[in-house]
Structure formats: C-alpha cells, structure tokens
C-alpha cells in the first residue's frame, strides 16, 4: 500500500493550498476510511477531516471548519484537501491516512484508528 501526498509549500496568510494524496492499490480508497491529519512542531498529530467509503465527509477539527474541504476522486485514486484562508496556525506537516478495517458507520477520528500513512507534506504559512 502506498499513499503519496503532494501540494504542500509556503503561502502567505489568507492564501490557499490544495493537497493531494494518490492511493494505491485502488481498493484502499474505495473501501476504507481515508483521512487527513497534521502535526505541528512540538504538538501531537491531530485529525482534520475524514471521508467514508460511501463518500460522506466529516470535518472534525473546529479550527478548520468552514475553511478546509476533504474530497476524493475515485477514478484517479486520489484524496484531496482544499485549504482556504490559511493562517500561521495551520503550519504543519500534513498526512493522508487510511484505515485497515472497513467501517460501516463513522470513521475513526484519532490517528491510532488509521493504519496506512503517507510520508507527509510540509505546509508553511507566514
């Protein structure tokens, strides 16, 4: 299993970035919960949002509600995270992740609920 993030970089306060995560093999993004997480220096990894196999998304970080949007393109095996109105507090390494188990209901919100991880992509807002 491979998860490869891209799209990180440096942006000014108020700007936008779009992150992508290509997932292989394709059954992972089709059958597992997928999520975006981030980890700032000296802080614990925190969940941003998840998307279920059925396509239901759930942002669960209060700090990103209304600014970040998770989505997926099944045909391209790609998970996306659109980030708008970025601020310095959003500076972190961003990771995409997938569960090993299949969930019929709500996706897990904690990092411990996810098995597959990408290498991370740095986002810096100044």
mmCIF file with all atom_site columns, N, CA, C and O in Angstrom, residues 7-19 67-68 82-92 94 122-126:
data_model
loop_
_atom_site.group_PDB
_atom_site.id
_atom_site.type_symbol
_atom_site.label_atom_id
_atom_site.label_alt_id
_atom_site.label_comp_id
_atom_site.label_asym_id
_atom_site.label_entity_id
_atom_site.label_seq_id
_atom_site.pdbx_PDB_ins_code
_atom_site.Cartn_x
_atom_site.Cartn_y
_atom_site.Cartn_z
_atom_site.occupancy
_atom_site.B_iso_or_equiv
_atom_site.pdbx_formal_charge
_atom_site.auth_seq_id
_atom_site.auth_comp_id
_atom_site.auth_asym_id
_atom_site.auth_atom_id
_atom_site.pdbx_PDB_model_num
ATOM 1   N N  . UNK A 1 7   ? 1.525   18.785 -2.989 1.00 0.00 ? 7   UNK A N  1
ATOM 2   C CA . UNK A 1 7   ? 0.799   20.044 -2.963 1.00 0.00 ? 7   UNK A CA 1
ATOM 3   C C  . UNK A 1 7   ? 1.165   20.982 -1.839 1.00 0.00 ? 7   UNK A C  1
ATOM 4   O O  . UNK A 1 7   ? 0.675   22.107 -1.797 1.00 0.00 ? 7   UNK A O  1
ATOM 5   N N  . UNK A 1 8   ? 2.011   20.521 -0.930 1.00 0.00 ? 8   UNK A N  1
ATOM 6   C CA . UNK A 1 8   ? 2.417   21.411 0.143  1.00 0.00 ? 8   UNK A CA 1
ATOM 7   C C  . UNK A 1 8   ? 3.334   22.513 -0.357 1.00 0.00 ? 8   UNK A C  1
ATOM 8   O O  . UNK A 1 8   ? 3.760   22.516 -1.515 1.00 0.00 ? 8   UNK A O  1
ATOM 9   N N  . UNK A 1 9   ? 3.622   23.461 0.534  1.00 0.00 ? 9   UNK A N  1
ATOM 10  C CA . UNK A 1 9   ? 4.502   24.549 0.161  1.00 0.00 ? 9   UNK A CA 1
ATOM 11  C C  . UNK A 1 9   ? 4.343   25.707 1.116  1.00 0.00 ? 9   UNK A C  1
ATOM 12  O O  . UNK A 1 9   ? 3.781   25.557 2.211  1.00 0.00 ? 9   UNK A O  1
ATOM 13  N N  . UNK A 1 10  ? 4.832   26.855 0.697  1.00 0.00 ? 10  UNK A N  1
ATOM 14  C CA . UNK A 1 10  ? 4.743   28.069 1.504  1.00 0.00 ? 10  UNK A CA 1
ATOM 15  C C  . UNK A 1 10  ? 3.720   29.010 0.903  1.00 0.00 ? 10  UNK A C  1
ATOM 16  O O  . UNK A 1 10  ? 3.647   29.164 -0.319 1.00 0.00 ? 10  UNK A O  1
ATOM 17  N N  . UNK A 1 11  ? 2.949   29.621 1.775  1.00 0.00 ? 11  UNK A N  1
ATOM 18  C CA . UNK A 1 11  ? 1.899   30.528 1.331  1.00 0.00 ? 11  UNK A CA 1
ATOM 19  C C  . UNK A 1 11  ? 1.743   31.633 2.362  1.00 0.00 ? 11  UNK A C  1
ATOM 20  O O  . UNK A 1 11  ? 2.064   31.449 3.545  1.00 0.00 ? 11  UNK A O  1
ATOM 21  N N  . UNK A 1 12  ? 1.260   32.755 1.919  1.00 0.00 ? 12  UNK A N  1
ATOM 22  C CA . UNK A 1 12  ? 1.035   33.874 2.832  1.00 0.00 ? 12  UNK A CA 1
ATOM 23  C C  . UNK A 1 12  ? -0.306  33.727 3.546  1.00 0.00 ? 12  UNK A C  1
ATOM 24  O O  . UNK A 1 12  ? -1.211  33.035 3.052  1.00 0.00 ? 12  UNK A O  1
ATOM 25  N N  . UNK A 1 13  ? -0.405  34.371 4.677  1.00 0.00 ? 13  UNK A N  1
ATOM 26  C CA . UNK A 1 13  ? -1.651  34.358 5.437  1.00 0.00 ? 13  UNK A CA 1
ATOM 27  C C  . UNK A 1 13  ? -2.815  34.798 4.552  1.00 0.00 ? 13  UNK A C  1
ATOM 28  O O  . UNK A 1 13  ? -2.714  35.789 3.828  1.00 0.00 ? 13  UNK A O  1
ATOM 29  N N  . UNK A 1 14  ? -3.875  34.022 4.632  1.00 0.00 ? 14  UNK A N  1
ATOM 30  C CA . UNK A 1 14  ? -5.053  34.304 3.818  1.00 0.00 ? 14  UNK A CA 1
ATOM 31  C C  . UNK A 1 14  ? -5.076  33.559 2.498  1.00 0.00 ? 14  UNK A C  1
ATOM 32  O O  . UNK A 1 14  ? -6.104  33.564 1.802  1.00 0.00 ? 14  UNK A O  1
ATOM 33  N N  . UNK A 1 15  ? -3.971  32.907 2.174  1.00 0.00 ? 15  UNK A N  1
ATOM 34  C CA . UNK A 1 15  ? -3.891  32.186 0.912  1.00 0.00 ? 15  UNK A CA 1
ATOM 35  C C  . UNK A 1 15  ? -4.516  30.803 0.968  1.00 0.00 ? 15  UNK A C  1
ATOM 36  O O  . UNK A 1 15  ? -5.083  30.392 1.992  1.00 0.00 ? 15  UNK A O  1
ATOM 37  N N  . UNK A 1 16  ? -4.385  30.082 -0.143 1.00 0.00 ? 16  UNK A N  1
ATOM 38  C CA . UNK A 1 16  ? -4.977  28.748 -0.272 1.00 0.00 ? 16  UNK A CA 1
ATOM 39  C C  . UNK A 1 16  ? -3.947  27.757 -0.797 1.00 0.00 ? 16  UNK A C  1
ATOM 40  O O  . UNK A 1 16  ? -3.005  28.136 -1.488 1.00 0.00 ? 16  UNK A O  1
ATOM 41  N N  . UNK A 1 17  ? -4.166  26.508 -0.442 1.00 0.00 ? 17  UNK A N  1
ATOM 42  C CA . UNK A 1 17  ? -3.375  25.409 -0.978 1.00 0.00 ? 17  UNK A CA 1
ATOM 43  C C  . UNK A 1 17  ? -4.288  24.218 -1.171 1.00 0.00 ? 17  UNK A C  1
ATOM 44  O O  . UNK A 1 17  ? -5.278  24.057 -0.439 1.00 0.00 ? 17  UNK A O  1
ATOM 45  N N  . UNK A 1 18  ? -3.931  23.379 -2.129 1.00 0.00 ? 18  UNK A N  1
ATOM 46  C CA . UNK A 1 18  ? -4.684  22.157 -2.356 1.00 0.00 ? 18  UNK A CA 1
ATOM 47  C C  . UNK A 1 18  ? -3.728  20.975 -2.263 1.00 0.00 ? 18  UNK A C  1
ATOM 48  O O  . UNK A 1 18  ? -2.754  20.907 -3.010 1.00 0.00 ? 18  UNK A O  1
ATOM 49  N N  . UNK A 1 19  ? -4.000  20.083 -1.336 1.00 0.00 ? 19  UNK A N  1
ATOM 50  C CA . UNK A 1 19  ? -3.176  18.897 -1.159 1.00 0.00 ? 19  UNK A CA 1
ATOM 51  C C  . UNK A 1 19  ? -3.825  17.708 -1.851 1.00 0.00 ? 19  UNK A C  1
ATOM 52  O O  . UNK A 1 19  ? -5.055  17.605 -1.916 1.00 0.00 ? 19  UNK A O  1
ATOM 53  N N  . UNK A 1 67  ? -13.184 26.220 6.429  1.00 0.00 ? 67  UNK A N  1
ATOM 54  C CA . UNK A 1 67  ? -12.007 26.636 5.651  1.00 0.00 ? 67  UNK A CA 1
ATOM 55  C C  . UNK A 1 67  ? -11.423 25.483 4.834  1.00 0.00 ? 67  UNK A C  1
ATOM 56  O O  . UNK A 1 67  ? -10.888 25.695 3.756  1.00 0.00 ? 67  UNK A O  1
ATOM 57  N N  . UNK A 1 68  ? -11.466 24.277 5.376  1.00 0.00 ? 68  UNK A N  1
ATOM 58  C CA . UNK A 1 68  ? -10.881 23.114 4.711  1.00 0.00 ? 68  UNK A CA 1
ATOM 59  C C  . UNK A 1 68  ? -11.996 22.203 4.206  1.00 0.00 ? 68  UNK A C  1
ATOM 60  O O  . UNK A 1 68  ? -13.025 22.045 4.861  1.00 0.00 ? 68  UNK A O  1
ATOM 61  N N  . UNK A 1 82  ? -8.663  20.693 0.215  1.00 0.00 ? 82  UNK A N  1
ATOM 62  C CA . UNK A 1 82  ? -8.632  22.101 -0.184 1.00 0.00 ? 82  UNK A CA 1
ATOM 63  C C  . UNK A 1 82  ? -8.570  22.947 1.070  1.00 0.00 ? 82  UNK A C  1
ATOM 64  O O  . UNK A 1 82  ? -9.435  22.821 1.947  1.00 0.00 ? 82  UNK A O  1
ATOM 65  N N  . UNK A 1 83  ? -7.574  23.811 1.145  1.00 0.00 ? 83  UNK A N  1
ATOM 66  C CA . UNK A 1 83  ? -7.375  24.636 2.338  1.00 0.00 ? 83  UNK A CA 1
ATOM 67  C C  . UNK A 1 83  ? -7.435  26.105 1.949  1.00 0.00 ? 83  UNK A C  1
ATOM 68  O O  . UNK A 1 83  ? -6.638  26.562 1.117  1.00 0.00 ? 83  UNK A O  1
ATOM 69  N N  . UNK A 1 84  ? -8.358  26.827 2.544  1.00 0.00 ? 84  UNK A N  1
ATOM 70  C CA . UNK A 1 84  ? -8.532  28.244 2.268  1.00 0.00 ? 84  UNK A CA 1
ATOM 71  C C  . UNK A 1 84  ? -8.326  29.055 3.536  1.00 0.00 ? 84  UNK A C  1
ATOM 72  O O  . UNK A 1 84  ? -8.376  28.528 4.649  1.00 0.00 ? 84  UNK A O  1
ATOM 73  N N  . UNK A 1 85  ? -8.127  30.339 3.350  1.00 0.00 ? 85  UNK A N  1
ATOM 74  C CA . UNK A 1 85  ? -7.957  31.266 4.479  1.00 0.00 ? 85  UNK A CA 1
ATOM 75  C C  . UNK A 1 85  ? -6.929  30.755 5.473  1.00 0.00 ? 85  UNK A C  1
ATOM 76  O O  . UNK A 1 85  ? -7.157  30.700 6.684  1.00 0.00 ? 85  UNK A O  1
ATOM 77  N N  . UNK A 1 86  ? -5.793  30.407 4.951  1.00 0.00 ? 86  UNK A N  1
ATOM 78  C CA . UNK A 1 86  ? -4.743  29.822 5.790  1.00 0.00 ? 86  UNK A CA 1
ATOM 79  C C  . UNK A 1 86  ? -4.126  30.862 6.701  1.00 0.00 ? 86  UNK A C  1
ATOM 80  O O  . UNK A 1 86  ? -3.994  32.043 6.345  1.00 0.00 ? 86  UNK A O  1
ATOM 81  N N  . UNK A 1 87  ? -3.748  30.405 7.879  1.00 0.00 ? 87  UNK A N  1
ATOM 82  C CA . UNK A 1 87  ? -3.076  31.259 8.851  1.00 0.00 ? 87  UNK A CA 1
ATOM 83  C C  . UNK A 1 87  ? -1.842  30.567 9.392  1.00 0.00 ? 87  UNK A C  1
ATOM 84  O O  . UNK A 1 87  ? -1.642  29.370 9.168  1.00 0.00 ? 87  UNK A O  1
ATOM 85  N N  . UNK A 1 88  ? -1.000  31.288 10.106 1.00 0.00 ? 88  UNK A N  1
ATOM 86  C CA . UNK A 1 88  ? 0.225   30.698 10.649 1.00 0.00 ? 88  UNK A CA 1
ATOM 87  C C  . UNK A 1 88  ? -0.043  29.462 11.506 1.00 0.00 ? 88  UNK A C  1
ATOM 88  O O  . UNK A 1 88  ? 0.804   28.557 11.565 1.00 0.00 ? 88  UNK A O  1
ATOM 89  N N  . UNK A 1 89  ? -1.209  29.416 12.134 1.00 0.00 ? 89  UNK A N  1
ATOM 90  C CA . UNK A 1 89  ? -1.543  28.266 12.981 1.00 0.00 ? 89  UNK A CA 1
ATOM 91  C C  . UNK A 1 89  ? -1.757  26.986 12.171 1.00 0.00 ? 89  UNK A C  1
ATOM 92  O O  . UNK A 1 89  ? -1.833  25.892 12.737 1.00 0.00 ? 89  UNK A O  1
ATOM 93  N N  . UNK A 1 90  ? -1.855  27.111 10.865 1.00 0.00 ? 90  UNK A N  1
ATOM 94  C CA . UNK A 1 90  ? -2.023  25.942 10.007 1.00 0.00 ? 90  UNK A CA 1
ATOM 95  C C  . UNK A 1 90  ? -0.687  25.348 9.561  1.00 0.00 ? 90  UNK A C  1
ATOM 96  O O  . UNK A 1 90  ? -0.668  24.329 8.865  1.00 0.00 ? 90  UNK A O  1
ATOM 97  N N  . UNK A 1 91  ? 0.395   25.990 9.940  1.00 0.00 ? 91  UNK A N  1
ATOM 98  C CA . UNK A 1 91  ? 1.716   25.477 9.607  1.00 0.00 ? 91  UNK A CA 1
ATOM 99  C C  . UNK A 1 91  ? 1.946   24.127 10.270 1.00 0.00 ? 91  UNK A C  1
ATOM 100 O O  . UNK A 1 91  ? 1.821   23.992 11.494 1.00 0.00 ? 91  UNK A O  1
ATOM 101 N N  . UNK A 1 92  ? 2.233   23.120 9.451  1.00 0.00 ? 92  UNK A N  1
ATOM 102 C CA . UNK A 1 92  ? 2.396   21.754 9.971  1.00 0.00 ? 92  UNK A CA 1
ATOM 103 C C  . UNK A 1 92  ? 2.797   20.837 8.820  1.00 0.00 ? 92  UNK A C  1
ATOM 104 O O  . UNK A 1 92  ? 2.772   21.242 7.647  1.00 0.00 ? 92  UNK A O  1
ATOM 105 N N  . UNK A 1 94  ? 1.426   17.768 6.837  1.00 0.00 ? 94  UNK A N  1
ATOM 106 C CA . UNK A 1 94  ? 0.103   17.205 6.593  1.00 0.00 ? 94  UNK A CA 1
ATOM 107 C C  . UNK A 1 94  ? 0.249   15.783 6.041  1.00 0.00 ? 94  UNK A C  1
ATOM 108 O O  . UNK A 1 94  ? 1.062   15.535 5.134  1.00 0.00 ? 94  UNK A O  1
ATOM 109 N N  . UNK A 1 122 ? 4.889   19.266 3.785  1.00 0.00 ? 122 UNK A N  1
ATOM 110 C CA . UNK A 1 122 ? 5.012   20.453 4.645  1.00 0.00 ? 122 UNK A CA 1
ATOM 111 C C  . UNK A 1 122 ? 4.170   21.600 4.111  1.00 0.00 ? 122 UNK A C  1
ATOM 112 O O  . UNK A 1 122 ? 4.231   21.921 2.917  1.00 0.00 ? 122 UNK A O  1
ATOM 113 N N  . UNK A 1 123 ? 3.436   22.215 5.007  1.00 0.00 ? 123 UNK A N  1
ATOM 114 C CA . UNK A 1 123 ? 2.697   23.442 4.707  1.00 0.00 ? 123 UNK A CA 1
ATOM 115 C C  . UNK A 1 123 ? 3.190   24.516 5.667  1.00 0.00 ? 123 UNK A C  1
ATOM 116 O O  . UNK A 1 123 ? 3.155   24.326 6.889  1.00 0.00 ? 123 UNK A O  1
ATOM 117 N N  . UNK A 1 124 ? 3.629   25.618 5.106  1.00 0.00 ? 124 UNK A N  1
ATOM 118 C CA . UNK A 1 124 ? 4.136   26.726 5.909  1.00 0.00 ? 124 UNK A CA 1
ATOM 119 C C  . UNK A 1 124 ? 3.375   27.989 5.538  1.00 0.00 ? 124 UNK A C  1
ATOM 120 O O  . UNK A 1 124 ? 3.323   28.370 4.368  1.00 0.00 ? 124 UNK A O  1
ATOM 121 N N  . UNK A 1 125 ? 2.788   28.623 6.535  1.00 0.00 ? 125 UNK A N  1
ATOM 122 C CA . UNK A 1 125 ? 2.014   29.842 6.328  1.00 0.00 ? 125 UNK A CA 1
ATOM 123 C C  . UNK A 1 125 ? 2.677   30.971 7.111  1.00 0.00 ? 125 UNK A C  1
ATOM 124 O O  . UNK A 1 125 ? 2.910   30.852 8.320  1.00 0.00 ? 125 UNK A O  1
ATOM 125 N N  . UNK A 1 126 ? 2.971   32.049 6.412  1.00 0.00 ? 126 UNK A N  1
ATOM 126 C CA . UNK A 1 126 ? 3.635   33.174 7.099  1.00 0.00 ? 126 UNK A CA 1
ATOM 127 C C  . UNK A 1 126 ? 2.979   34.495 6.751  1.00 0.00 ? 126 UNK A C  1
ATOM 128 O O  . UNK A 1 126 ? 2.116   34.526 5.853  1.00 0.00 ? 126 UNK A O  1
#
